PDB file of N, CA and C in Angstrom:
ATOM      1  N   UNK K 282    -113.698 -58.131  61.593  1.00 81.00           N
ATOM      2  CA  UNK K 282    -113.288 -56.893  62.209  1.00 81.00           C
ATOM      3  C   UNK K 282    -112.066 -57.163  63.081  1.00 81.00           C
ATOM      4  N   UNK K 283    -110.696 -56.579  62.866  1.00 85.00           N
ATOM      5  CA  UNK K 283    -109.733 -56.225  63.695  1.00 85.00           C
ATOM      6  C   UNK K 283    -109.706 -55.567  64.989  1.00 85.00           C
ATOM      7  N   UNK K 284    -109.446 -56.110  65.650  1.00 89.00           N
ATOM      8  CA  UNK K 284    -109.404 -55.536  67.054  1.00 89.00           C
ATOM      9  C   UNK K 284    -108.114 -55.670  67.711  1.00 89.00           C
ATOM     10  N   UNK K 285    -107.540 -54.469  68.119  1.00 89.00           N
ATOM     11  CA  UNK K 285    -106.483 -54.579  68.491  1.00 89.00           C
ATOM     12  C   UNK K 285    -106.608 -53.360  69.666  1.00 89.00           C
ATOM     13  N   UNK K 286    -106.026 -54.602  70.649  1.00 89.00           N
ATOM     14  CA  UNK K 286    -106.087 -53.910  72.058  1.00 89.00           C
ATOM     15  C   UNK K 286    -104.755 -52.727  72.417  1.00 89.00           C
ATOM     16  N   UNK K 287    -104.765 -51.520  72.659  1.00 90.00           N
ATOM     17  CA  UNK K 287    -103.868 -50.616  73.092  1.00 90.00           C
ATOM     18  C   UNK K 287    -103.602 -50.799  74.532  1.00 90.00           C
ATOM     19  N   UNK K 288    -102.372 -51.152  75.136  1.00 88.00           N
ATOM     20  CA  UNK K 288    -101.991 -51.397  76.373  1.00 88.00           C
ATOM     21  C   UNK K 288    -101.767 -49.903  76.903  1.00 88.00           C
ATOM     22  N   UNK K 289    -101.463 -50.066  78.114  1.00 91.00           N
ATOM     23  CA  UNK K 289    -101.122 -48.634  78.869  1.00 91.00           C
ATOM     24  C   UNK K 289    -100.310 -48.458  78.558  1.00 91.00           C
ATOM     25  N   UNK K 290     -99.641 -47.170  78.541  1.00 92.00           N
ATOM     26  CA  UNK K 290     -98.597 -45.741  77.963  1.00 92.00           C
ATOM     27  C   UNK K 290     -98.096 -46.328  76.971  1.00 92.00           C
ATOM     28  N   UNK K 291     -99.063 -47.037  75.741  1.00 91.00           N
ATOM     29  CA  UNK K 291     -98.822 -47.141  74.462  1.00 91.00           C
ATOM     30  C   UNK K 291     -98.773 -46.422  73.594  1.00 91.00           C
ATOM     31  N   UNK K 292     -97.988 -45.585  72.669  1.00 93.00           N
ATOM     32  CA  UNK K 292     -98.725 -44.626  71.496  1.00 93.00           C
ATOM     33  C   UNK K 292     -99.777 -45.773  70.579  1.00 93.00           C
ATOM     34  N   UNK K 293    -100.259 -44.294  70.012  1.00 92.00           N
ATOM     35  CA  UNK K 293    -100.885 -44.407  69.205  1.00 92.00           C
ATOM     36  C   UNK K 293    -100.168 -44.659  67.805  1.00 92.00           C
ATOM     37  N   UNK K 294     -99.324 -44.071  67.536  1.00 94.00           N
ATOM     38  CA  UNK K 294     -98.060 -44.729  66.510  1.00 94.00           C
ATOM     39  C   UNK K 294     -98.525 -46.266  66.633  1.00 94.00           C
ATOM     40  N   UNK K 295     -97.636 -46.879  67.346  1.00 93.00           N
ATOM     41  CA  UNK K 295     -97.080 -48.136  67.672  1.00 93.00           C
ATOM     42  C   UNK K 295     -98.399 -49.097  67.303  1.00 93.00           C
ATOM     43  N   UNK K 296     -99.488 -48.700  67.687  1.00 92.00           N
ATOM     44  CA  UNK K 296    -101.021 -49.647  68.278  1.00 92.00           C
ATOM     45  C   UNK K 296    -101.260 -49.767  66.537  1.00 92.00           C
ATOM     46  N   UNK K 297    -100.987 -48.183  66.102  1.00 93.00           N
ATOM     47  CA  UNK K 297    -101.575 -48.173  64.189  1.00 93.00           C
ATOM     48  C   UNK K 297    -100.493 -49.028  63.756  1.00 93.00           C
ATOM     49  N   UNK K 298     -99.120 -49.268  63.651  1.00 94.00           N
ATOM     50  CA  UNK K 298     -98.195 -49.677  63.350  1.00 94.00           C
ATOM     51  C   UNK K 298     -98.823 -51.439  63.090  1.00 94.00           C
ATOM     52  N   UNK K 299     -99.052 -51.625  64.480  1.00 93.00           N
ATOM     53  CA  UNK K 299     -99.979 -53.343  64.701  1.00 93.00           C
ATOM     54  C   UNK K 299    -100.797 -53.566  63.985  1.00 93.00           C
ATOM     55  N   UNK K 300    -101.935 -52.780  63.379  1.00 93.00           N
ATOM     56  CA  UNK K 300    -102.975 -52.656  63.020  1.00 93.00           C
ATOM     57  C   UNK K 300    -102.581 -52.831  61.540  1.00 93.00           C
ATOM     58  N   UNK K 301    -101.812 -52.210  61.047  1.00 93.00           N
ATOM     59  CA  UNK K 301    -101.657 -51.832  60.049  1.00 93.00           C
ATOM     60  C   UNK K 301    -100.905 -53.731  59.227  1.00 93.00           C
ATOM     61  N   UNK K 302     -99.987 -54.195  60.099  1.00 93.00           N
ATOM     62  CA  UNK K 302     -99.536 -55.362  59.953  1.00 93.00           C
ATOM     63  C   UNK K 302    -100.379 -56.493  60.215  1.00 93.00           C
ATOM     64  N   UNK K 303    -101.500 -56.444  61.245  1.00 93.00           N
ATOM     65  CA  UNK K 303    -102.514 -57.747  61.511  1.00 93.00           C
ATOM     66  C   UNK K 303    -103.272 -57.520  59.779  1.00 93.00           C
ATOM     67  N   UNK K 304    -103.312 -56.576  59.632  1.00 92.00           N
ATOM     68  CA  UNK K 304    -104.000 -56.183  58.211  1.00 92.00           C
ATOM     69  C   UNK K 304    -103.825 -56.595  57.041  1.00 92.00           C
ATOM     70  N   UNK K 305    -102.245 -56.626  56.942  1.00 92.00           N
ATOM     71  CA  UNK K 305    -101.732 -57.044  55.941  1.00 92.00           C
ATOM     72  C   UNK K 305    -101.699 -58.811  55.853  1.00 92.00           C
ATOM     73  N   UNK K 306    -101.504 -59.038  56.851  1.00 92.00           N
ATOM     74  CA  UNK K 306    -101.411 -60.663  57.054  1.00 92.00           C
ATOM     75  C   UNK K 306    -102.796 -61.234  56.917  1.00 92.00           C
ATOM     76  N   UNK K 307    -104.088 -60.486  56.983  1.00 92.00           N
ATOM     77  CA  UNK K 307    -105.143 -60.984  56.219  1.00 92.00           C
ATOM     78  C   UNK K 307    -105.676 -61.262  54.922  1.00 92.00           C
ATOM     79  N   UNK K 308    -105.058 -60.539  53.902  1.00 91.00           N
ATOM     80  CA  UNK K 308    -105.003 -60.926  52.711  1.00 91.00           C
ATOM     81  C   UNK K 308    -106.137 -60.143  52.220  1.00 91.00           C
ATOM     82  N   UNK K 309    -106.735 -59.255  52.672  1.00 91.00           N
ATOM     83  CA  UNK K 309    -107.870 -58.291  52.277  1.00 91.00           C
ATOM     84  C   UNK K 309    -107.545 -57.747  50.631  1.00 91.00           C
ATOM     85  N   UNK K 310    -106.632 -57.021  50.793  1.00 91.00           N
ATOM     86  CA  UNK K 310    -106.712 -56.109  49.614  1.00 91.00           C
ATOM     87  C   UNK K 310    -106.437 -56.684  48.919  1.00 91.00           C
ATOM     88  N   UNK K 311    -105.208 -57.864  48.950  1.00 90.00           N
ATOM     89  CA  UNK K 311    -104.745 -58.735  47.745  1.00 90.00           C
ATOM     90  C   UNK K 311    -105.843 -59.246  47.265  1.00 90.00           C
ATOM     91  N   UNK K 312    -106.534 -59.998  47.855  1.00 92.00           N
ATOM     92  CA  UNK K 312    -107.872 -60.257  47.543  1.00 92.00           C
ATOM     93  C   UNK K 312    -108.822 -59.307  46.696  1.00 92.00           C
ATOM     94  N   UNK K 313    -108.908 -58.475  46.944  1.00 92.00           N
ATOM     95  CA  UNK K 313    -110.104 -57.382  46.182  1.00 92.00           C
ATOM     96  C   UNK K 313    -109.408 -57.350  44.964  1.00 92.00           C
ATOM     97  N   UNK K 314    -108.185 -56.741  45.092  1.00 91.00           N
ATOM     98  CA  UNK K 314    -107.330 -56.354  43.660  1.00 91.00           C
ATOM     99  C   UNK K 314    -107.458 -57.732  42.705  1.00 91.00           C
ATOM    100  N   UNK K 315    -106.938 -58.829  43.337  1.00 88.00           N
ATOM    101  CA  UNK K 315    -107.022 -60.202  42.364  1.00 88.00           C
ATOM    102  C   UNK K 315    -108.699 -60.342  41.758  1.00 88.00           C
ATOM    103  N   UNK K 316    -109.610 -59.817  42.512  1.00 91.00           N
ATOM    104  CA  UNK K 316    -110.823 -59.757  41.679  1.00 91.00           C
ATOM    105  C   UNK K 316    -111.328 -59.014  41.218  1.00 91.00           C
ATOM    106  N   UNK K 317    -110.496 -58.276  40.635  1.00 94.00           N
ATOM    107  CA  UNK K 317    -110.932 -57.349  39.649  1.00 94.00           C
ATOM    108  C   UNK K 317    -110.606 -57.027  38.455  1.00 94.00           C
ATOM    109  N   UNK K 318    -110.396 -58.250  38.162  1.00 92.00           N
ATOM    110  CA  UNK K 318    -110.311 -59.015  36.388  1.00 92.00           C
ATOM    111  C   UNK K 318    -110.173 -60.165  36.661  1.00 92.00           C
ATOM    112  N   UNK K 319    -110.492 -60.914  35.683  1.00 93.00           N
ATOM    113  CA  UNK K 319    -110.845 -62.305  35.257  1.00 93.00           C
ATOM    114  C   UNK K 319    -109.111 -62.713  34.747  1.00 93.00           C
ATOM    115  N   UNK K 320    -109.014 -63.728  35.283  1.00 92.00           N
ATOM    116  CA  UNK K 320    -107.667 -64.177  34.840  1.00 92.00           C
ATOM    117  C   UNK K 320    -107.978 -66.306  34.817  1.00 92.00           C
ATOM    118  N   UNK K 321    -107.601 -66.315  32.997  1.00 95.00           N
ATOM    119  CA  UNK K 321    -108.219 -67.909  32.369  1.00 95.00           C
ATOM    120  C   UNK K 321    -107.256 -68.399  33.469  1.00 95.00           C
ATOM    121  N   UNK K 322    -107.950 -69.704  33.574  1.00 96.00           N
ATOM    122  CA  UNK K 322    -106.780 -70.778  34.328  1.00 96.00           C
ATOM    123  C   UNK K 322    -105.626 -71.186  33.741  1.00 96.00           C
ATOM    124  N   UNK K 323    -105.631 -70.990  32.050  1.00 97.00           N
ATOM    125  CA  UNK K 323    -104.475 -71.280  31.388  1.00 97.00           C
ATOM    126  C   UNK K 323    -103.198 -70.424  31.876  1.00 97.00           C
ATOM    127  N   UNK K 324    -103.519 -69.047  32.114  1.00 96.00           N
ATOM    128  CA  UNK K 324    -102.616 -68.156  32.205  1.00 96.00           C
ATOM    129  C   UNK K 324    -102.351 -68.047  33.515  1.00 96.00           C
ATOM    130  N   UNK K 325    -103.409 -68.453  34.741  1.00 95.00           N
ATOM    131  CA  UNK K 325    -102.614 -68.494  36.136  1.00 95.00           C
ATOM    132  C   UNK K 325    -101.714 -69.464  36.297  1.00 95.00           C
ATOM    133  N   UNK K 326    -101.989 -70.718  35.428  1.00 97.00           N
ATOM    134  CA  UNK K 326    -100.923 -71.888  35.383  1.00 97.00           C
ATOM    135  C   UNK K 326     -99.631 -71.288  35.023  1.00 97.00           C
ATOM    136  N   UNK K 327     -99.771 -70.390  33.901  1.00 98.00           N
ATOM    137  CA  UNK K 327     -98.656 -70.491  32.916  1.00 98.00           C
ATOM    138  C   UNK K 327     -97.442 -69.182  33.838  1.00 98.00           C
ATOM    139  N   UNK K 328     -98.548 -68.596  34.369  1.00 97.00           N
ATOM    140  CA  UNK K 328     -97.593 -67.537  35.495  1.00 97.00           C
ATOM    141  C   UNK K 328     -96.907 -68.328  36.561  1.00 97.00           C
ATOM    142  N   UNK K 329     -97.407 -68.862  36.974  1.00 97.00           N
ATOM    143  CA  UNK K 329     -96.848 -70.121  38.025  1.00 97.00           C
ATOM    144  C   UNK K 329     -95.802 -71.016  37.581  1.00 97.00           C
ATOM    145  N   UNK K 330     -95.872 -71.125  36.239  1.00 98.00           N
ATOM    146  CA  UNK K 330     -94.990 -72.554  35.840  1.00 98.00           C
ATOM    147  C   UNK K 330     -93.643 -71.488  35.418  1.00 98.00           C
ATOM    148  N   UNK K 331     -93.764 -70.141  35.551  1.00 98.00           N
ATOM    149  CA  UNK K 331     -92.455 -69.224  35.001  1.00 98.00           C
ATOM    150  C   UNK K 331     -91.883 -68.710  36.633  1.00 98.00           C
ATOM    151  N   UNK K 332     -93.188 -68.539  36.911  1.00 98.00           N
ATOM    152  CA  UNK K 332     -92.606 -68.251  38.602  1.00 98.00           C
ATOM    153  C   UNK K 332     -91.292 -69.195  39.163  1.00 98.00           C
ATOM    154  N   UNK K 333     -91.937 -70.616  39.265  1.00 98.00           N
ATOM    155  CA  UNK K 333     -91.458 -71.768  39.776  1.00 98.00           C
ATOM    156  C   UNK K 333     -90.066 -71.945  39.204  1.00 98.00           C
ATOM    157  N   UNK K 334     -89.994 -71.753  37.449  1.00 98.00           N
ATOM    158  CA  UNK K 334     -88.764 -71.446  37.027  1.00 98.00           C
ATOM    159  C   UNK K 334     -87.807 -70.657  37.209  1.00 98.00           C
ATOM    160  N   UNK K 335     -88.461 -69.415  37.545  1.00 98.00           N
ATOM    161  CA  UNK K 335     -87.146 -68.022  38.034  1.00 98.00           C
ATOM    162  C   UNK K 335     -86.557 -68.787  38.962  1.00 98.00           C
ATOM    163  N   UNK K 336     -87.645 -68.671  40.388  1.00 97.00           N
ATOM    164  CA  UNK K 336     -86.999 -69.292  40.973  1.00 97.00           C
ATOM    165  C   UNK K 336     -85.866 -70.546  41.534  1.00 97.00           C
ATOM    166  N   UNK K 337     -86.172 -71.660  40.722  1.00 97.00           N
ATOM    167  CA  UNK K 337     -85.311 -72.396  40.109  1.00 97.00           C
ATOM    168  C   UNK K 337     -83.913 -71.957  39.966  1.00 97.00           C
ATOM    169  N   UNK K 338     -84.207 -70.743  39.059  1.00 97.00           N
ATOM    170  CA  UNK K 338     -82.938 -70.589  38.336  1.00 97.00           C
ATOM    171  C   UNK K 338     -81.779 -69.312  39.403  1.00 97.00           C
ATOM    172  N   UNK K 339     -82.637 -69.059  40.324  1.00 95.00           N
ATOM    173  CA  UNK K 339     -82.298 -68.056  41.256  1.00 95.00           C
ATOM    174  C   UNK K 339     -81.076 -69.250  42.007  1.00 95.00           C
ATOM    175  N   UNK K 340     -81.995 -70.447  42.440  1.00 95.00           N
ATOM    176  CA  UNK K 340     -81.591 -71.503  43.140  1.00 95.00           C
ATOM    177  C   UNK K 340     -80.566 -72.247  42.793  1.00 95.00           C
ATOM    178  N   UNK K 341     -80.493 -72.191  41.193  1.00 95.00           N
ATOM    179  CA  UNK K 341     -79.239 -73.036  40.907  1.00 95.00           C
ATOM    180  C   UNK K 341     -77.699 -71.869  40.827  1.00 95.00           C
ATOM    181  N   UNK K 342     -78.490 -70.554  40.828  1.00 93.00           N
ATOM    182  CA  UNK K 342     -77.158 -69.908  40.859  1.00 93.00           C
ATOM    183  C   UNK K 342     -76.758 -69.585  41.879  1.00 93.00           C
ATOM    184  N   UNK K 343     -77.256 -70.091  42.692  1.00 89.00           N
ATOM    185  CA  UNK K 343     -76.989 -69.876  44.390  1.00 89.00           C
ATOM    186  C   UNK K 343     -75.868 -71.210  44.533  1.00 89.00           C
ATOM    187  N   UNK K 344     -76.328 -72.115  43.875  1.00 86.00           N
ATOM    188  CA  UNK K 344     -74.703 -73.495  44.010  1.00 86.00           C
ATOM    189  C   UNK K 344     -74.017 -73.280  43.399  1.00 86.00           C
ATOM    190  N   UNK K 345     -73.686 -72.711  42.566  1.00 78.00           N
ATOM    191  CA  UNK K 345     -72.549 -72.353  41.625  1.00 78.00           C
ATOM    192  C   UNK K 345     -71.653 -71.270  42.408  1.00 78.00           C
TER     193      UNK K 345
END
């Protein structure tokens, strides 16, 4: 459970704003969504090993 303290003559904006970001940095939903299909280990590898490549290739066109 999140708890996030509202200081004096804080909005309420601002306090949800916090809330909304401590939230995200927990990894909740990514989490739920990633389990809700089965994904083989072949294919999380194989997403990773193309990932690692974009990037790569992002990287080498950044020295050029």
């Amino acid at each position: 459970m999140l708890i996030i303290p509202v200081k004096d003559g804080e909005s309420i904006d601002k306090a949800l704003k916090r809330y909304k970001r401590k939230f995200d940095r927990t990894g909740v939903v990514r989490k739920l969504r990633e389990k809700q299909h089965f994904t083989k280990n072949s294919v999380k590898r194989r997403n990773e090993i193309q990932k690692a490549q974009y990037i790569q290739h992002l990287r080498d066109q950044e020295e050029i």
